[in-house]
PDB file of C-alpha atoms in Angstrom:
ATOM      1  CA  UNK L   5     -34.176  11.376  24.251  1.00 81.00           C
ATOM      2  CA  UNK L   6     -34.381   8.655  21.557  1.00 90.00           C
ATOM      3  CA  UNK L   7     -31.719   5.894  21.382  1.00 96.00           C
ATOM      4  CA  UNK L   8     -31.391   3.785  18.189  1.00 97.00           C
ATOM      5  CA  UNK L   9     -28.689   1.618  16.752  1.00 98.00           C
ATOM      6  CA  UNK L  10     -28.463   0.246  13.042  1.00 98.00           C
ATOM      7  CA  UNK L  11     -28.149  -4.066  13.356  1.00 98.00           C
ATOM      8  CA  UNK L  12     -27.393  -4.152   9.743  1.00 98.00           C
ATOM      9  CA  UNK L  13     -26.223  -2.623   6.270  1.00 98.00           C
ATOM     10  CA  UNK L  14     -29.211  -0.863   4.298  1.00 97.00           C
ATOM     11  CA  UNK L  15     -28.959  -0.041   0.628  1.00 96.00           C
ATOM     12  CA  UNK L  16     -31.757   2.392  -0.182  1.00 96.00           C
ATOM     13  CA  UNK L  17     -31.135   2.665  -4.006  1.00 94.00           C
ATOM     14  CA  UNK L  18     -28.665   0.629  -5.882  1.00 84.00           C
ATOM     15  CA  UNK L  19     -27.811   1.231 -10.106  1.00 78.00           C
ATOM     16  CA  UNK L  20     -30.311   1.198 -12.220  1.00 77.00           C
ATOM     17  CA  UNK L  21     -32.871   0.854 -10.164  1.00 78.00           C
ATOM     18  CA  UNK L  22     -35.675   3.272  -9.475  1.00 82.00           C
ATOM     19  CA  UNK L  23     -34.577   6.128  -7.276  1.00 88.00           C
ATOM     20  CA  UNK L  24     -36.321   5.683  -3.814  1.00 93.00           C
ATOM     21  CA  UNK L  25     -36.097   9.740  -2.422  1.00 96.00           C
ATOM     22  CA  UNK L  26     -35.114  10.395   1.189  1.00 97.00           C
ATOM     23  CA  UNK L  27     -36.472  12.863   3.951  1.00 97.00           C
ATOM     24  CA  UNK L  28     -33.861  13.757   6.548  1.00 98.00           C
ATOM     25  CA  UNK L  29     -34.047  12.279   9.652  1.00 98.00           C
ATOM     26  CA  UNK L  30     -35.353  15.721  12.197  1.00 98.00           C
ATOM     27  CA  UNK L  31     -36.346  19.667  10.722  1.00 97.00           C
ATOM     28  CA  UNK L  32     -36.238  22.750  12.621  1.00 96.00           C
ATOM     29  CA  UNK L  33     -39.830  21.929  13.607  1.00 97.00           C
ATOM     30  CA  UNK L  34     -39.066  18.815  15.031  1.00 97.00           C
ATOM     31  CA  UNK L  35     -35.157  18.149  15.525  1.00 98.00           C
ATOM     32  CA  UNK L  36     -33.551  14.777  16.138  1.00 98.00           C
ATOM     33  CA  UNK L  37     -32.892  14.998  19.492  1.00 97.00           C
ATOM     34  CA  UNK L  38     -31.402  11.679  20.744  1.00 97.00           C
ATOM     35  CA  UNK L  39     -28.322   9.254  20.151  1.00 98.00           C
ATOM     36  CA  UNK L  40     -27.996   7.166  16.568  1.00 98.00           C
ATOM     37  CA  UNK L  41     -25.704   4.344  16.803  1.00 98.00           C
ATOM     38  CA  UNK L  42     -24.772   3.121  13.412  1.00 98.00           C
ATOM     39  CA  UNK L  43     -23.273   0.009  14.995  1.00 98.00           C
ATOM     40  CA  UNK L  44     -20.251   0.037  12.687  1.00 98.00           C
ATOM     41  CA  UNK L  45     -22.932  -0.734   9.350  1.00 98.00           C
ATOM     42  CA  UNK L  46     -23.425   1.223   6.302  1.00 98.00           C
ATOM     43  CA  UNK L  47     -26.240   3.462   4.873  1.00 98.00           C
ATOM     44  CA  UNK L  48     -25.888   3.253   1.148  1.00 97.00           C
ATOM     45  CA  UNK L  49     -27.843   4.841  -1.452  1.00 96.00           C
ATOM     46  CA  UNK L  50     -29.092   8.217   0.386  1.00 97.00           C
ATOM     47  CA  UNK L  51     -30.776  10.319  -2.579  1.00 97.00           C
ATOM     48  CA  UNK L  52     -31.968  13.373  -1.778  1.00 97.00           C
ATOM     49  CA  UNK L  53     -32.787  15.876  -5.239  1.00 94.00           C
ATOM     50  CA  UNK L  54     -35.231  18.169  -3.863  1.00 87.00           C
ATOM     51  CA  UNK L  55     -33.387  21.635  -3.046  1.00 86.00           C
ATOM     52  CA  UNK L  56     -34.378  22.275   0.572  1.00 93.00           C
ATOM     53  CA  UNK L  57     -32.563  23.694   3.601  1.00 97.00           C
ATOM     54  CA  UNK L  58     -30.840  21.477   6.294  1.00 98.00           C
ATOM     55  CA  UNK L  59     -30.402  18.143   4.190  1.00 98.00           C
ATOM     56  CA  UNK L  60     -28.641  15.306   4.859  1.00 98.00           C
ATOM     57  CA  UNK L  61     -29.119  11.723   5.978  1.00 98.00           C
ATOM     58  CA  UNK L  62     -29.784  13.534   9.224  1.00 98.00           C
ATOM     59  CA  UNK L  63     -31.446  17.014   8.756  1.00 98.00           C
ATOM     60  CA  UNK L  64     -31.973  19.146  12.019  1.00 98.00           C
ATOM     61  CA  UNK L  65     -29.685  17.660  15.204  1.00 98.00           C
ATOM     62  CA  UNK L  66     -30.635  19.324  18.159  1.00 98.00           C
ATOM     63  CA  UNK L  67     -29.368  19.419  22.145  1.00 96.00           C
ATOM     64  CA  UNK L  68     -30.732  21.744  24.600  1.00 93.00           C
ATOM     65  CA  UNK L  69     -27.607  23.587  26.391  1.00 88.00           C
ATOM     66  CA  UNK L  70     -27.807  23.193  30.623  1.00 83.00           C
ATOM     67  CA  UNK L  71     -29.400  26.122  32.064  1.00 74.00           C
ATOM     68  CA  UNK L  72     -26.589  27.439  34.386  1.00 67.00           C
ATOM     69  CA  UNK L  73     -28.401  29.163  37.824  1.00 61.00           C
ATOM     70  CA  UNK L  74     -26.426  31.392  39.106  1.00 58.00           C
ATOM     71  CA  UNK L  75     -28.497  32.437  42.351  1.00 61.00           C
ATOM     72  CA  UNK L  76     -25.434  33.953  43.931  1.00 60.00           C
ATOM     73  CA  UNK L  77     -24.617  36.210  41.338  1.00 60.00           C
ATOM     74  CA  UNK L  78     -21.090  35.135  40.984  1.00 59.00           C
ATOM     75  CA  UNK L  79     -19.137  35.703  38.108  1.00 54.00           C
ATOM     76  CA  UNK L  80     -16.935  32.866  38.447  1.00 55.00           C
ATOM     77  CA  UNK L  81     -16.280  29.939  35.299  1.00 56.00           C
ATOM     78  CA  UNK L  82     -19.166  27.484  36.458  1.00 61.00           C
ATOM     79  CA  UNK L  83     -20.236  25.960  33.180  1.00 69.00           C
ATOM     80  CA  UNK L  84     -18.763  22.905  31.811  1.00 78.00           C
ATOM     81  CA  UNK L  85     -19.734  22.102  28.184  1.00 86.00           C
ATOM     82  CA  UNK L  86     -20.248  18.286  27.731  1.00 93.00           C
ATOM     83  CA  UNK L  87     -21.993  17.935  24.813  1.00 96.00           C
ATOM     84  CA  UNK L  88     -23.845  13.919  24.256  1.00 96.00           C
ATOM     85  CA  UNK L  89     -22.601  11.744  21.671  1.00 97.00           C
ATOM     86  CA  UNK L  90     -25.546  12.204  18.987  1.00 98.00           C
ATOM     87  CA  UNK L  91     -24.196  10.554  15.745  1.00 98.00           C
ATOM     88  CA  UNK L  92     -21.782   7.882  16.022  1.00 98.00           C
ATOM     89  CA  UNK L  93     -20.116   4.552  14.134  1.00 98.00           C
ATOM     90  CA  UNK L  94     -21.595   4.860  10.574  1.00 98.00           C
ATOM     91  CA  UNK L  95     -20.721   5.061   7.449  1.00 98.00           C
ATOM     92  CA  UNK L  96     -22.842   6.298   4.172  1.00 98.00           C
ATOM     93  CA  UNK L  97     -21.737   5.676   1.059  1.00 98.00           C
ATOM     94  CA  UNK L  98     -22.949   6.223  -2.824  1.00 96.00           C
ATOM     95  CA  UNK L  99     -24.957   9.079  -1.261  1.00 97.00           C
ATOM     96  CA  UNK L 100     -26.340  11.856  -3.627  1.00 97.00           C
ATOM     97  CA  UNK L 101     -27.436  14.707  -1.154  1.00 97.00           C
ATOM     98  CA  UNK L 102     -28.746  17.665  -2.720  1.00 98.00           C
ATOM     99  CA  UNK L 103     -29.856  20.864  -0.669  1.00 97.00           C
ATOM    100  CA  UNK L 104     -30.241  24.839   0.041  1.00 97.00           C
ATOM    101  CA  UNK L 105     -28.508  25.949   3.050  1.00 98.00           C
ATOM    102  CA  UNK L 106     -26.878  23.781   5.736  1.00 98.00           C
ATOM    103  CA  UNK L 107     -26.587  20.932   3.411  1.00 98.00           C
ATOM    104  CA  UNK L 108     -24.364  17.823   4.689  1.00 98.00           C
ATOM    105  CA  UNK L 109     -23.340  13.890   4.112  1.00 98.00           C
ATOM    106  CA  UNK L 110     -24.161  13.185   7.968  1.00 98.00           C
ATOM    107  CA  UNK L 111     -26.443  16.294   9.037  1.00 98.00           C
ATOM    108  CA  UNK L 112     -27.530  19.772   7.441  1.00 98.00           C
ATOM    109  CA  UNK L 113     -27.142  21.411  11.174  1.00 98.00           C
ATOM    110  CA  UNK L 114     -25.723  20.166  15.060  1.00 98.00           C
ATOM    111  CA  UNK L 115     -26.368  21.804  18.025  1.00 98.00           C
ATOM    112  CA  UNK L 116     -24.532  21.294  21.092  1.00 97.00           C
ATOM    113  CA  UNK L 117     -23.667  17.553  19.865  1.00 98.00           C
ATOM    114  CA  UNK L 118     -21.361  15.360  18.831  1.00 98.00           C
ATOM    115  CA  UNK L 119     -20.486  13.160  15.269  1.00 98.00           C
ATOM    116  CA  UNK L 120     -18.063  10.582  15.961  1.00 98.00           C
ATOM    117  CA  UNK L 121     -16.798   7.859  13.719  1.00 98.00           C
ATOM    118  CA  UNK L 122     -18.408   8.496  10.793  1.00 98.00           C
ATOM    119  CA  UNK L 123     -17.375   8.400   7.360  1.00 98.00           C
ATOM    120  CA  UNK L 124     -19.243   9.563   3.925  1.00 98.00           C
ATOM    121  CA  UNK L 125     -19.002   9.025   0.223  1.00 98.00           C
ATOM    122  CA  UNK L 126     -20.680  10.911  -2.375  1.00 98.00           C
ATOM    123  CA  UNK L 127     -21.803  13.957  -4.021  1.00 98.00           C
ATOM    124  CA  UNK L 128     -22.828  17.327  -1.761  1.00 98.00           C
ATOM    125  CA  UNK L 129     -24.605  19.576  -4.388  1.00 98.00           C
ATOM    126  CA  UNK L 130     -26.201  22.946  -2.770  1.00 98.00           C
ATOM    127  CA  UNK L 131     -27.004  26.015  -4.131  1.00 96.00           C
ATOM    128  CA  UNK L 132     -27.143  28.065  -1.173  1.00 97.00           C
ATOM    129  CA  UNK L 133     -24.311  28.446   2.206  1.00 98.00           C
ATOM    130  CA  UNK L 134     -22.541  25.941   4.794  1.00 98.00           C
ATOM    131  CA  UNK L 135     -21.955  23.123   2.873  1.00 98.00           C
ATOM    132  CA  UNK L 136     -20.115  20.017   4.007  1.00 98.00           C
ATOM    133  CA  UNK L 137     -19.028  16.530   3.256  1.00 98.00           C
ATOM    134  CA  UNK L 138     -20.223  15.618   6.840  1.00 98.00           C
ATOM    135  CA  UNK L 139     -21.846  18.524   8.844  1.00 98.00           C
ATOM    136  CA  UNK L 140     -23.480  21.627   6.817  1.00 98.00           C
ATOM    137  CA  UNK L 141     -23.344  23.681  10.049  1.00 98.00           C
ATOM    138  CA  UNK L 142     -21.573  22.251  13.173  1.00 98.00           C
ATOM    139  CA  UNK L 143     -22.846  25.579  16.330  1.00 98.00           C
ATOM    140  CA  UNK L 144     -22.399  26.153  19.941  1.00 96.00           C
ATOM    141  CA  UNK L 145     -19.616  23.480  21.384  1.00 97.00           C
ATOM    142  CA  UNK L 146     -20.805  20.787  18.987  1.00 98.00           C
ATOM    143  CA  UNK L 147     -17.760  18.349  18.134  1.00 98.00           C
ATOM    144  CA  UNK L 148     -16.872  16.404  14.774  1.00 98.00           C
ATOM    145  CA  UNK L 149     -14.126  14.311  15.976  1.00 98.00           C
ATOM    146  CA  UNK L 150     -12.763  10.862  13.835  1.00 98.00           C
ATOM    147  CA  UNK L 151     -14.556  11.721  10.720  1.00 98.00           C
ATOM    148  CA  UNK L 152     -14.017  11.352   6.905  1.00 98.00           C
ATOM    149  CA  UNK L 153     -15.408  12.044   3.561  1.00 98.00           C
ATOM    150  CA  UNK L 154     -14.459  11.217   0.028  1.00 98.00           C
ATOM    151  CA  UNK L 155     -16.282  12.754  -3.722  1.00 98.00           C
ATOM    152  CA  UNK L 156     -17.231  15.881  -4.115  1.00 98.00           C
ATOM    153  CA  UNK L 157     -18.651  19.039  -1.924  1.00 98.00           C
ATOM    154  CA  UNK L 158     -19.796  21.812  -3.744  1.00 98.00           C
ATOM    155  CA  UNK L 159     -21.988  24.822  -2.783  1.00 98.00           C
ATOM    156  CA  UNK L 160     -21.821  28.806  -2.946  1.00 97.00           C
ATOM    157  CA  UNK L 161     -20.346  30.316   0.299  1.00 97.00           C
ATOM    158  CA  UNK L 162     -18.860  28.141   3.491  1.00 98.00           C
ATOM    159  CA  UNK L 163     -18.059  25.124   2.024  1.00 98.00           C
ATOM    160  CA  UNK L 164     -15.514  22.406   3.344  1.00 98.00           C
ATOM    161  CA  UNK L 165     -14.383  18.937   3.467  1.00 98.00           C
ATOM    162  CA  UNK L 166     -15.603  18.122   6.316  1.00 98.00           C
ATOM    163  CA  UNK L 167     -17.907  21.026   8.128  1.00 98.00           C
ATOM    164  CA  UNK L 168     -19.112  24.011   6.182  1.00 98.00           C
ATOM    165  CA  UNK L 169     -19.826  26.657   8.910  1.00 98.00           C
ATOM    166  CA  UNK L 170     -18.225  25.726  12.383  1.00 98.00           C
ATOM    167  CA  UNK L 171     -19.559  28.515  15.011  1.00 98.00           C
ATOM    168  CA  UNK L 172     -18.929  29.159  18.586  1.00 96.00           C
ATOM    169  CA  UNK L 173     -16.546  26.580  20.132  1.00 96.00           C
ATOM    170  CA  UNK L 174     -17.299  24.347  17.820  1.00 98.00           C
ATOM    171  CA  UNK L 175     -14.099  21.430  18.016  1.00 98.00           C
ATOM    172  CA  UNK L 176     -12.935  19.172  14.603  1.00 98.00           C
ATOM    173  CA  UNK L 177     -10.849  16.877  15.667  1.00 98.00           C
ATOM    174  CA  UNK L 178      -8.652  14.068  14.086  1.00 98.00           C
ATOM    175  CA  UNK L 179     -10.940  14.384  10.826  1.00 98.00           C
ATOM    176  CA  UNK L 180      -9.557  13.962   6.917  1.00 98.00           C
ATOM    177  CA  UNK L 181     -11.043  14.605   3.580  1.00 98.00           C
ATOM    178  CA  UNK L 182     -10.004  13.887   0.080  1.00 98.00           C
ATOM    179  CA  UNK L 183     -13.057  15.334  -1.282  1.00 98.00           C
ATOM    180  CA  UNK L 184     -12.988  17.473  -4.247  1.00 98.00           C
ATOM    181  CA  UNK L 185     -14.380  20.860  -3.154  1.00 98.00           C
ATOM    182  CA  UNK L 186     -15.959  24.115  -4.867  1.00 98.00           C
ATOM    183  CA  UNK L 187     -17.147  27.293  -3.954  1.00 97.00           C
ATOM    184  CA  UNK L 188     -19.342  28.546  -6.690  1.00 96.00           C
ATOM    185  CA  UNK L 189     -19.794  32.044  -5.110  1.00 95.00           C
ATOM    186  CA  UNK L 190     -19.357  35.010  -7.267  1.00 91.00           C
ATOM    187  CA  UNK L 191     -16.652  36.978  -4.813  1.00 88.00           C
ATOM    188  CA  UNK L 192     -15.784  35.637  -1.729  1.00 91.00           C
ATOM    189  CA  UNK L 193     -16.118  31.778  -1.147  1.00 93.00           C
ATOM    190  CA  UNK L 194     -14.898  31.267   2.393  1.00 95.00           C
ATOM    191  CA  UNK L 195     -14.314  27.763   1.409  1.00 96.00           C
ATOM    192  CA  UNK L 196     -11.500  25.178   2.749  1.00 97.00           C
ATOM    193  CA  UNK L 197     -10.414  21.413   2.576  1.00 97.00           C
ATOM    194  CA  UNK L 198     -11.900  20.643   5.862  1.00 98.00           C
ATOM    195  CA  UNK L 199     -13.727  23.561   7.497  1.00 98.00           C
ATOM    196  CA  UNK L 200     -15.353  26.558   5.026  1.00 98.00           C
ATOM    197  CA  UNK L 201     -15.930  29.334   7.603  1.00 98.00           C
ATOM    198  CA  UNK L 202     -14.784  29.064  11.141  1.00 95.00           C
ATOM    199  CA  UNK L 203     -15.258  31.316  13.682  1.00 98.00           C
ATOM    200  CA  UNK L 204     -14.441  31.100  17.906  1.00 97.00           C
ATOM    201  CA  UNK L 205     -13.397  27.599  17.530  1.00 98.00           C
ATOM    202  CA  UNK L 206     -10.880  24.938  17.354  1.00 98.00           C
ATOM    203  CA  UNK L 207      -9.321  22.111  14.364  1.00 98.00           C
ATOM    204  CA  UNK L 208      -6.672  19.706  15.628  1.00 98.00           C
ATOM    205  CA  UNK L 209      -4.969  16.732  13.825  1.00 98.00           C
ATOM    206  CA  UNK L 210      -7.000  17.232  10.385  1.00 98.00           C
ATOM    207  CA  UNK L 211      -5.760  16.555   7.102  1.00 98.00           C
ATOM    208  CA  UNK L 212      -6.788  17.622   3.415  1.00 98.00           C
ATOM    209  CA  UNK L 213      -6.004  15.209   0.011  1.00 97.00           C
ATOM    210  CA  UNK L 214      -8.448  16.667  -2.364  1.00 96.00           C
ATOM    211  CA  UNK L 215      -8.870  19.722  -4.453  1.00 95.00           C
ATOM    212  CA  UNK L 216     -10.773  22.840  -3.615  1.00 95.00           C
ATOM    213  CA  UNK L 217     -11.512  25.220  -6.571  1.00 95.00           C
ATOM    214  CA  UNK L 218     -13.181  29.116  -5.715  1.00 94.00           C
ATOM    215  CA  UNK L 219     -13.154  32.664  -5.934  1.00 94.00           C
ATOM    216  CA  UNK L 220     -11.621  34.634  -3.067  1.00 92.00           C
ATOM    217  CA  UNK L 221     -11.088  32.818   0.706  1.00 95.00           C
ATOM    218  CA  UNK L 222     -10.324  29.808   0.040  1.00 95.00           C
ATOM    219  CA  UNK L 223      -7.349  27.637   1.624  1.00 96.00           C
ATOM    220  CA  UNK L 224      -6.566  24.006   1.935  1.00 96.00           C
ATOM    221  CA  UNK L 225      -7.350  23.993   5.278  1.00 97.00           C
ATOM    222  CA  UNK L 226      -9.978  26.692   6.119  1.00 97.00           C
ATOM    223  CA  UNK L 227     -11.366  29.444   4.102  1.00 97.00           C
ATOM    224  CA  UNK L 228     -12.223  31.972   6.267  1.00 97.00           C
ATOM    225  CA  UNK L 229     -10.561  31.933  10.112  1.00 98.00           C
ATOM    226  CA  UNK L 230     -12.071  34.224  12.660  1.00 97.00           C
ATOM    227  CA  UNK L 231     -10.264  34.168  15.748  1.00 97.00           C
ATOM    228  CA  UNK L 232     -10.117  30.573  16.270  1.00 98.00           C
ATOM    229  CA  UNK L 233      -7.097  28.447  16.449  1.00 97.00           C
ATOM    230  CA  UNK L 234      -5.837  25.203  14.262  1.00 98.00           C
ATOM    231  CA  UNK L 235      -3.466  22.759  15.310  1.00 98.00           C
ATOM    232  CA  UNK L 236      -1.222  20.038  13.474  1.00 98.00           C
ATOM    233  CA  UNK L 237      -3.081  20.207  10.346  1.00 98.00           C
ATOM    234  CA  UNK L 238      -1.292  19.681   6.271  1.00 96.00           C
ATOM    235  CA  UNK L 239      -2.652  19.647   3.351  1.00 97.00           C
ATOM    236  CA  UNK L 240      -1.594  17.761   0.543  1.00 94.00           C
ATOM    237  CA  UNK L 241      -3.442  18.654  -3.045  1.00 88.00           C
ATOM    238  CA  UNK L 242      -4.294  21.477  -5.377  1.00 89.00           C
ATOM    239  CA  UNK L 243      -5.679  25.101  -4.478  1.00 92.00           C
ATOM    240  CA  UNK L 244      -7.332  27.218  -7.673  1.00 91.00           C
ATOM    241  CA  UNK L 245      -8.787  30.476  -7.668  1.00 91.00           C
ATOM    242  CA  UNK L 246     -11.853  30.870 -10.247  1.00 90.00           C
ATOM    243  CA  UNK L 247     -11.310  34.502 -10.675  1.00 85.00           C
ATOM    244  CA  UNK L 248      -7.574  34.465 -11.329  1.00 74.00           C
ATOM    245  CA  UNK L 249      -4.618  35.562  -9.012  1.00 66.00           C
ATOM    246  CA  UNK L 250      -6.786  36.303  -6.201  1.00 71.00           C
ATOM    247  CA  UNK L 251      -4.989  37.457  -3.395  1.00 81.00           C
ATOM    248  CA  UNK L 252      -6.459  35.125  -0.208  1.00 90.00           C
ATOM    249  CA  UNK L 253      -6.162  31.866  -1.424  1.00 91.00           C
ATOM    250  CA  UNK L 254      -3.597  30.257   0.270  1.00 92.00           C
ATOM    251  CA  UNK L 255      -1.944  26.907   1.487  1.00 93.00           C
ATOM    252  CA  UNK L 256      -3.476  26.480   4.526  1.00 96.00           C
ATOM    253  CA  UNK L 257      -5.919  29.621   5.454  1.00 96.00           C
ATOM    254  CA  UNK L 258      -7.878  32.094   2.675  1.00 95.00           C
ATOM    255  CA  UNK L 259      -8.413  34.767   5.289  1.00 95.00           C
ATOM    256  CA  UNK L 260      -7.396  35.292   8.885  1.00 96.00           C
ATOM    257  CA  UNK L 261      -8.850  37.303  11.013  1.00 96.00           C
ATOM    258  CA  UNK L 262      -7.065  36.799  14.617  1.00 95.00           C
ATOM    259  CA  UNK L 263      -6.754  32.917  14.302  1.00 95.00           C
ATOM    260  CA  UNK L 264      -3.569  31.730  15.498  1.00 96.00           C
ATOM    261  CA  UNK L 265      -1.716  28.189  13.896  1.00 97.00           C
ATOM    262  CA  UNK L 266       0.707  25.926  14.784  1.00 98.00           C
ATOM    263  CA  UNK L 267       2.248  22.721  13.356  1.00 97.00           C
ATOM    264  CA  UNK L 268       0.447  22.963   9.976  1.00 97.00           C
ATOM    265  CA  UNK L 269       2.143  21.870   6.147  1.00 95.00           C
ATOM    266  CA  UNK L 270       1.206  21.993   2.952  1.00 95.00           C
ATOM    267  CA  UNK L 271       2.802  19.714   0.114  1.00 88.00           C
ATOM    268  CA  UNK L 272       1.693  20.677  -3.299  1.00 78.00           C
ATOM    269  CA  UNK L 273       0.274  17.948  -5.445  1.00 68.00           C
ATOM    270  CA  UNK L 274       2.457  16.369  -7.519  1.00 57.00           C
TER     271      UNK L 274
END
């Protein structure tokens, strides 16, 4: 388990200079797998141009879940998630992050981890799914909690504010966005101001000030909801369907299937 903390700022590129290209930090091969501290500095300057799946500053982010043994055969509740703090206390700004699928401003892809206090700034460009301003793909318990991003987001199916895909309690918490995001899918976007797709999972205390522009399934909030439940969440900004009057874009939630709300607003922009 690795442990590092940033001392200072770092500009990687800076206008008109020569663009300096950037390799995310872990793959699928070989996953980050320990605790980043950004030590309340700045990352600024992360260019990444070559189209390639799980981009981001941080690429692949990757904690083993405890093996539960369960000798007695019981079937009682005996697993506590506690997922480790992986990302925490950074901001990147002036980014340019370009990718395929699971494409985000802090990480492509978490697994049973957690992003804390981090904020982004900058352009998310991916042709492919689960596109975010901070995490492409947040899976199994991982937490995004105290976040923000501000530009643009913009990728083909699952794209949000904040998290693209969020799978399998999966928690957002107290997270905003003012990004401006797109879906450019043909049919169904499943695209939202802070969470694309979300399925099994929970969003609390998140707010939207941007724009999100797609097909079909596409809210201010989420995009697509799949049994999983959001809480004190409003929106405040514009909602456009590229295909016309489509009939799940809405204020708060494209398309629900079994998700339950409470508390949430939307204010159109004025």
């Amino acid at each position: 388990f690795i442990k590092a903390k940033l001392t200072d700022d770092i500009m990687l590129n800076y206008s008109g200079g020569r663009a300096n290209q950037w390799t995310p930090i872990g793959s699928e091969e070989h996953p980050f797998k320990g605790e980043f501290d950004g030590g309340g500095h700045y990352i600024s300057g992360v260019y990444i141009s070559t189209a390639r799946e799980y981009s981001g500053l941080f690429g692949y982010v990757y904690t083993q879940m405890p093996v539960v043994d369960d000798e007695d055969d019981t079937t009682e509740e005996i697993f506590t998630a506690n997922p480790p703090v992986m990302i925490h206390d950074l901001t990147v700004r002036d980014a340019s992050i370009a990718g395929l699928d699971n494409t985000g401003g802090i990480a492509g892809y978490i697994h049973y981890g957690i992003i804390k206090e981090c904020s982004f700034s900058g352009t998310v460009t991916a042709t492919g799914n689960s596109v975010g301003g901070i995490c492409g793909y947040a899976f199994n318990f991982s937490r995004i909690t105290q976040c923000s991003s501000s530009g643009s987001v913009t990728g083909n199916i699952r794209t949000g504010g904040i998290v693209g895909y969020a799978y399998a309690n999966a928690q957002i918490a107290e997270c905003y966005s003012t990004c401006a995001v797109r879906s450019n899918a043909n049919v169904n976007g499943n695209s939202g101001g802070i969470i694309g797709a979300f399925s099994y999972s929970t969003l609390k205390g998140c707010y939207f000030m941007g724009s999100i522009t797609g097909p079909k399934n596409i809210g201010g909030v989420i995009g697509y909801n799949s049994y999983s439940t959001i809480t004190s969440c409003y929106v405040i900004g514009g909602i456009s369907s590229t295909i016309g009057n489509a009939d799940t874009v809405h204020a708060i939630a494209g398309y629900t299937l079994g998700g339950q709300y409470y508390n949430c607003y939307y204010c159109p922009d004025s």
